[in-house]
Amino acid sequence: MNPTLPADCLMLARGQALSTLVDPQAPMWQVEQGMLLVKGAQAPGEAAWHLALPGDWLNLPRACGLDEGTQATALLPSRLRTVPQVDRLSRESLLGRLVAQQQRWSMHLMALRSGPVERRIRHLLTLIRLATGGARQGASVAMPVLRDMATLVDAVPETVCRVLVRLQPRQRERAPRSPQPALA
């Protein structure tokens, strides 16, 4: 555990899984920073998924009595904090939060999976900026692995790579190259 983190916080590196989501005694976590891919098994061989972003609660369906096994994997370095005193919240309050969170996840999923690839990637980049604290335009931002980005937008990695290159801001004119000496 990181000694600089409060006891109620957890840091996940990119690619690290949070296995406590299948533990019935696991705490309720709130995403403070980062992006997690949360998968829940719906039917054999079929997995439903969504992206958990800052402000989202993990394990919320279980707290609402909708016991479902899920696993969260960090797509970006992520910071989580336990939600204190969840047991003091009313069932109606928890259900209201769950419905609002599910609506947000559905809107993101529709934007990531429908329309032209460039628009889907632009939406993913917006979510990445949100997940990393709203990094300024042009600032270096942590990115998910290309393979994961391609899966999220339902495209092949090569297409995602081409679109990302096209979306990069143009660099200022480069200094002219000095002529190469002729070989004798």
PDB file of C-alpha atoms in Angstrom:
ATOM      1  CA  MET A   1       0.000   0.000   0.000  1.00  0.00           C
ATOM      2  CA  ASN A   2       1.232   3.506  -0.784  1.00  0.00           C
ATOM      3  CA  PRO A   3       2.185   5.282   2.476  1.00  0.00           C
ATOM      4  CA  THR A   4       1.195   8.707   1.082  1.00  0.00           C
ATOM      5  CA  LEU A   5      -2.405   7.634   0.463  1.00  0.00           C
ATOM      6  CA  PRO A   6      -5.090   7.856   3.129  1.00  0.00           C
ATOM      7  CA  ALA A   7      -6.261   4.462   4.412  1.00  0.00           C
ATOM      8  CA  ASP A   8      -9.603   4.826   2.602  1.00  0.00           C
ATOM      9  CA  CYS A   9      -7.948   5.310  -0.826  1.00  0.00           C
ATOM     10  CA  LEU A  10      -6.728   2.823  -3.384  1.00  0.00           C
ATOM     11  CA  MET A  11      -4.522   3.466  -6.414  1.00  0.00           C
ATOM     12  CA  LEU A  12      -4.763   1.178  -9.439  1.00  0.00           C
ATOM     13  CA  ALA A  13      -2.136   1.150 -12.165  1.00  0.00           C
ATOM     14  CA  ARG A  14      -3.225   0.839 -15.782  1.00  0.00           C
ATOM     15  CA  GLY A  15      -4.198  -2.795 -16.364  1.00  0.00           C
ATOM     16  CA  GLN A  16      -4.623  -3.618 -12.676  1.00  0.00           C
ATOM     17  CA  ALA A  17      -7.876  -5.360 -11.724  1.00  0.00           C
ATOM     18  CA  LEU A  18      -9.997  -4.738  -8.668  1.00  0.00           C
ATOM     19  CA  SER A  19     -11.029  -8.214  -7.607  1.00  0.00           C
ATOM     20  CA  THR A  20     -12.917  -7.184  -4.473  1.00  0.00           C
ATOM     21  CA  LEU A  21     -15.989  -6.462  -6.582  1.00  0.00           C
ATOM     22  CA  VAL A  22     -16.928 -10.142  -6.419  1.00  0.00           C
ATOM     23  CA  ASP A  23     -16.515 -10.199  -2.615  1.00  0.00           C
ATOM     24  CA  PRO A  24     -19.875  -9.658  -0.871  1.00  0.00           C
ATOM     25  CA  GLN A  25     -18.060  -7.853   1.965  1.00  0.00           C
ATOM     26  CA  ALA A  26     -16.163  -5.522  -0.405  1.00  0.00           C
ATOM     27  CA  PRO A  27     -16.500  -1.812   0.327  1.00  0.00           C
ATOM     28  CA  MET A  28     -18.332   0.617  -1.921  1.00  0.00           C
ATOM     29  CA  TRP A  29     -15.756   2.546  -3.963  1.00  0.00           C
ATOM     30  CA  GLN A  30     -16.074   5.926  -5.646  1.00  0.00           C
ATOM     31  CA  VAL A  31     -13.808   6.765  -8.573  1.00  0.00           C
ATOM     32  CA  GLU A  32     -11.908   9.980  -7.840  1.00  0.00           C
ATOM     33  CA  GLN A  33      -9.666   9.943 -10.897  1.00  0.00           C
ATOM     34  CA  GLY A  34      -9.113   7.562 -13.793  1.00  0.00           C
ATOM     35  CA  MET A  35     -11.142   5.232 -15.959  1.00  0.00           C
ATOM     36  CA  LEU A  36     -12.121   1.635 -15.237  1.00  0.00           C
ATOM     37  CA  LEU A  37     -13.681  -0.976 -17.476  1.00  0.00           C
ATOM     38  CA  VAL A  38     -16.335  -2.734 -15.408  1.00  0.00           C
ATOM     39  CA  LYS A  39     -17.572  -6.071 -16.724  1.00  0.00           C
ATOM     40  CA  GLY A  40     -20.476  -8.092 -15.425  1.00  0.00           C
ATOM     41  CA  ALA A  41     -21.391 -11.560 -16.657  1.00  0.00           C
ATOM     42  CA  GLN A  42     -24.943 -11.590 -18.048  1.00  0.00           C
ATOM     43  CA  ALA A  43     -25.009 -14.962 -19.752  1.00  0.00           C
ATOM     44  CA  PRO A  44     -22.367 -17.606 -20.457  1.00  0.00           C
ATOM     45  CA  GLY A  45     -19.913 -16.215 -22.988  1.00  0.00           C
ATOM     46  CA  GLU A  46     -21.553 -12.788 -22.969  1.00  0.00           C
ATOM     47  CA  ALA A  47     -20.301  -9.842 -20.909  1.00  0.00           C
ATOM     48  CA  ALA A  48     -21.946  -6.485 -20.341  1.00  0.00           C
ATOM     49  CA  TRP A  49     -19.553  -3.636 -19.696  1.00  0.00           C
ATOM     50  CA  HIS A  50     -19.409   0.050 -18.918  1.00  0.00           C
ATOM     51  CA  LEU A  51     -16.822   2.682 -18.116  1.00  0.00           C
ATOM     52  CA  ALA A  52     -16.557   3.971 -14.559  1.00  0.00           C
ATOM     53  CA  LEU A  53     -15.363   7.589 -14.470  1.00  0.00           C
ATOM     54  CA  PRO A  54     -14.756  10.125 -11.688  1.00  0.00           C
ATOM     55  CA  GLY A  55     -17.806  10.360  -9.445  1.00  0.00           C
ATOM     56  CA  ASP A  56     -19.093   6.871 -10.282  1.00  0.00           C
ATOM     57  CA  TRP A  57     -19.623   4.312  -7.519  1.00  0.00           C
ATOM     58  CA  LEU A  58     -18.462   0.718  -7.859  1.00  0.00           C
ATOM     59  CA  ASN A  59     -20.505  -2.063  -6.196  1.00  0.00           C
ATOM     60  CA  LEU A  60     -23.636   0.105  -6.291  1.00  0.00           C
ATOM     61  CA  PRO A  61     -25.872  -2.597  -7.847  1.00  0.00           C
ATOM     62  CA  ARG A  62     -24.950  -4.958  -5.008  1.00  0.00           C
ATOM     63  CA  ALA A  63     -25.822  -2.282  -2.416  1.00  0.00           C
ATOM     64  CA  CYS A  64     -29.233  -1.963  -4.101  1.00  0.00           C
ATOM     65  CA  GLY A  65     -29.878  -5.698  -3.800  1.00  0.00           C
ATOM     66  CA  LEU A  66     -29.041  -6.438  -7.445  1.00  0.00           C
ATOM     67  CA  ASP A  67     -26.371  -8.984  -6.680  1.00  0.00           C
ATOM     68  CA  GLU A  68     -24.197  -9.272  -9.764  1.00  0.00           C
ATOM     69  CA  GLY A  69     -20.596 -10.343 -10.053  1.00  0.00           C
ATOM     70  CA  THR A  70     -18.384  -7.756 -11.700  1.00  0.00           C
ATOM     71  CA  GLN A  71     -14.713  -7.056 -12.219  1.00  0.00           C
ATOM     72  CA  ALA A  72     -13.122  -3.657 -12.759  1.00  0.00           C
ATOM     73  CA  THR A  73      -9.865  -3.125 -14.650  1.00  0.00           C
ATOM     74  CA  ALA A  74      -8.106   0.243 -14.747  1.00  0.00           C
ATOM     75  CA  LEU A  75      -7.735   1.543 -18.306  1.00  0.00           C
ATOM     76  CA  LEU A  76      -5.893   4.567 -16.897  1.00  0.00           C
ATOM     77  CA  PRO A  77      -4.115   5.013 -13.592  1.00  0.00           C
ATOM     78  CA  SER A  78      -7.042   5.377 -11.172  1.00  0.00           C
ATOM     79  CA  ARG A  79      -7.659   6.566  -7.651  1.00  0.00           C
ATOM     80  CA  LEU A  80     -10.601   5.163  -5.672  1.00  0.00           C
ATOM     81  CA  ARG A  81     -11.962   6.122  -2.273  1.00  0.00           C
ATOM     82  CA  THR A  82     -14.292   4.097  -0.086  1.00  0.00           C
ATOM     83  CA  VAL A  83     -17.754   5.587   0.321  1.00  0.00           C
ATOM     84  CA  PRO A  84     -18.272   6.042   4.060  1.00  0.00           C
ATOM     85  CA  GLN A  85     -21.467   5.054   5.833  1.00  0.00           C
ATOM     86  CA  VAL A  86     -23.270   3.598   2.834  1.00  0.00           C
ATOM     87  CA  ASP A  87     -25.423   1.622   5.252  1.00  0.00           C
ATOM     88  CA  ARG A  88     -26.927   4.912   6.462  1.00  0.00           C
ATOM     89  CA  LEU A  89     -28.221   5.819   3.004  1.00  0.00           C
ATOM     90  CA  SER A  90     -31.819   4.932   2.202  1.00  0.00           C
ATOM     91  CA  ARG A  91     -32.568   2.299  -0.417  1.00  0.00           C
ATOM     92  CA  GLU A  92     -34.396   4.980  -2.449  1.00  0.00           C
ATOM     93  CA  SER A  93     -31.317   7.199  -2.379  1.00  0.00           C
ATOM     94  CA  LEU A  94     -29.096   4.333  -3.552  1.00  0.00           C
ATOM     95  CA  LEU A  95     -31.574   3.341  -6.285  1.00  0.00           C
ATOM     96  CA  GLY A  96     -31.775   6.950  -7.495  1.00  0.00           C
ATOM     97  CA  ARG A  97     -27.976   7.131  -7.717  1.00  0.00           C
ATOM     98  CA  LEU A  98     -27.901   3.773  -9.526  1.00  0.00           C
ATOM     99  CA  VAL A  99     -30.476   4.878 -12.116  1.00  0.00           C
ATOM    100  CA  ALA A 100     -28.638   8.162 -12.793  1.00  0.00           C
ATOM    101  CA  GLN A 101     -25.324   6.317 -13.115  1.00  0.00           C
ATOM    102  CA  GLN A 102     -26.849   3.704 -15.461  1.00  0.00           C
ATOM    103  CA  GLN A 103     -28.260   6.474 -17.677  1.00  0.00           C
ATOM    104  CA  ARG A 104     -24.837   8.128 -17.913  1.00  0.00           C
ATOM    105  CA  TRP A 105     -23.189   4.806 -18.736  1.00  0.00           C
ATOM    106  CA  SER A 106     -25.796   4.074 -21.431  1.00  0.00           C
ATOM    107  CA  MET A 107     -25.269   7.473 -23.074  1.00  0.00           C
ATOM    108  CA  HIS A 108     -21.502   6.949 -23.112  1.00  0.00           C
ATOM    109  CA  LEU A 109     -21.883   3.442 -24.496  1.00  0.00           C
ATOM    110  CA  MET A 110     -24.162   4.655 -27.311  1.00  0.00           C
ATOM    111  CA  ALA A 111     -21.713   7.440 -28.189  1.00  0.00           C
ATOM    112  CA  LEU A 112     -18.791   4.979 -28.181  1.00  0.00           C
ATOM    113  CA  ARG A 113     -20.573   2.373 -30.306  1.00  0.00           C
ATOM    114  CA  SER A 114     -22.640   4.269 -32.890  1.00  0.00           C
ATOM    115  CA  GLY A 115     -21.866   6.764 -35.624  1.00  0.00           C
ATOM    116  CA  PRO A 116     -18.670   7.422 -37.572  1.00  0.00           C
ATOM    117  CA  VAL A 117     -15.445   6.133 -36.022  1.00  0.00           C
ATOM    118  CA  GLU A 118     -13.959   9.611 -35.737  1.00  0.00           C
ATOM    119  CA  ARG A 119     -16.932  10.815 -33.676  1.00  0.00           C
ATOM    120  CA  ARG A 120     -16.677   7.724 -31.431  1.00  0.00           C
ATOM    121  CA  ILE A 121     -12.970   8.377 -30.860  1.00  0.00           C
ATOM    122  CA  ARG A 122     -13.612  12.065 -30.145  1.00  0.00           C
ATOM    123  CA  HIS A 123     -16.114  11.014 -27.474  1.00  0.00           C
ATOM    124  CA  LEU A 124     -13.581   8.591 -25.999  1.00  0.00           C
ATOM    125  CA  LEU A 125     -10.974  11.380 -25.890  1.00  0.00           C
ATOM    126  CA  THR A 126     -13.495  13.591 -24.069  1.00  0.00           C
ATOM    127  CA  LEU A 127     -14.038  10.826 -21.506  1.00  0.00           C
ATOM    128  CA  ILE A 128     -10.263  10.426 -21.109  1.00  0.00           C
ATOM    129  CA  ARG A 129      -9.901  14.174 -20.414  1.00  0.00           C
ATOM    130  CA  LEU A 130     -12.686  13.884 -17.832  1.00  0.00           C
ATOM    131  CA  ALA A 131     -11.007  10.831 -16.274  1.00  0.00           C
ATOM    132  CA  THR A 132      -7.644  12.566 -15.993  1.00  0.00           C
ATOM    133  CA  GLY A 133      -8.940  15.731 -14.401  1.00  0.00           C
ATOM    134  CA  GLY A 134      -9.615  17.795 -17.523  1.00  0.00           C
ATOM    135  CA  ALA A 135      -6.086  18.120 -18.856  1.00  0.00           C
ATOM    136  CA  ARG A 136      -5.625  21.186 -21.019  1.00  0.00           C
ATOM    137  CA  GLN A 137      -5.576  20.963 -24.792  1.00  0.00           C
ATOM    138  CA  GLY A 138      -2.123  19.938 -25.950  1.00  0.00           C
ATOM    139  CA  ALA A 139      -1.016  18.722 -22.506  1.00  0.00           C
ATOM    140  CA  SER A 140       0.332  15.210 -22.255  1.00  0.00           C
ATOM    141  CA  VAL A 141      -2.435  12.878 -21.055  1.00  0.00           C
ATOM    142  CA  ALA A 142      -2.284   9.238 -20.038  1.00  0.00           C
ATOM    143  CA  MET A 143      -4.076   7.123 -22.616  1.00  0.00           C
ATOM    144  CA  PRO A 144      -5.485   3.604 -22.558  1.00  0.00           C
ATOM    145  CA  VAL A 145      -3.653   0.990 -24.587  1.00  0.00           C
ATOM    146  CA  LEU A 146      -4.523   1.196 -28.305  1.00  0.00           C
ATOM    147  CA  ARG A 147      -6.064  -2.296 -28.224  1.00  0.00           C
ATOM    148  CA  ASP A 148      -8.437  -1.221 -25.410  1.00  0.00           C
ATOM    149  CA  MET A 149      -9.369   1.985 -27.215  1.00  0.00           C
ATOM    150  CA  ALA A 150     -10.190  -0.006 -30.332  1.00  0.00           C
ATOM    151  CA  THR A 151     -12.378  -2.397 -28.344  1.00  0.00           C
ATOM    152  CA  LEU A 152     -14.249   0.467 -26.686  1.00  0.00           C
ATOM    153  CA  VAL A 153     -15.123   2.136 -30.015  1.00  0.00           C
ATOM    154  CA  ASP A 154     -15.651  -1.164 -31.867  1.00  0.00           C
ATOM    155  CA  ALA A 155     -12.923  -0.580 -34.463  1.00  0.00           C
ATOM    156  CA  VAL A 156      -9.632  -2.186 -35.393  1.00  0.00           C
ATOM    157  CA  PRO A 157      -6.483  -0.736 -33.780  1.00  0.00           C
ATOM    158  CA  GLU A 158      -5.136   0.440 -37.159  1.00  0.00           C
ATOM    159  CA  THR A 159      -8.232   2.579 -37.751  1.00  0.00           C
ATOM    160  CA  VAL A 160      -8.030   4.085 -34.265  1.00  0.00           C
ATOM    161  CA  CYS A 161      -4.348   4.861 -34.816  1.00  0.00           C
ATOM    162  CA  ARG A 162      -5.063   6.613 -38.141  1.00  0.00           C
ATOM    163  CA  VAL A 163      -7.853   8.698 -36.613  1.00  0.00           C
ATOM    164  CA  LEU A 164      -5.727   9.649 -33.590  1.00  0.00           C
ATOM    165  CA  VAL A 165      -2.918  10.817 -35.875  1.00  0.00           C
ATOM    166  CA  ARG A 166      -5.406  12.840 -37.920  1.00  0.00           C
ATOM    167  CA  LEU A 167      -6.844  14.428 -34.751  1.00  0.00           C
ATOM    168  CA  GLN A 168      -3.467  15.500 -33.351  1.00  0.00           C
ATOM    169  CA  PRO A 169      -2.912  19.236 -33.541  1.00  0.00           C
ATOM    170  CA  ARG A 170      -0.523  20.164 -36.294  1.00  0.00           C
ATOM    171  CA  GLN A 171       2.947  21.040 -35.081  1.00  0.00           C
ATOM    172  CA  ARG A 172       4.253  24.454 -36.026  1.00  0.00           C
ATOM    173  CA  GLU A 173       6.300  24.588 -39.152  1.00  0.00           C
ATOM    174  CA  ARG A 174       9.448  22.636 -38.704  1.00  0.00           C
ATOM    175  CA  ALA A 175      12.834  24.209 -39.155  1.00  0.00           C
ATOM    176  CA  PRO A 176      14.175  23.545 -42.647  1.00  0.00           C
ATOM    177  CA  ARG A 177      16.571  20.651 -42.876  1.00  0.00           C
ATOM    178  CA  SER A 178      20.138  21.362 -43.741  1.00  0.00           C
ATOM    179  CA  PRO A 179      21.094  19.833 -47.076  1.00  0.00           C
ATOM    180  CA  GLN A 180      22.829  16.488 -46.899  1.00  0.00           C
ATOM    181  CA  PRO A 181      26.397  16.478 -48.173  1.00  0.00           C
ATOM    182  CA  ALA A 182      26.768  14.745 -51.511  1.00  0.00           C
ATOM    183  CA  LEU A 183      28.683  11.505 -51.515  1.00  0.00           C
ATOM    184  CA  ALA A 184      31.737  11.563 -53.726  1.00  0.00           C
TER     185      ALA A 184
END
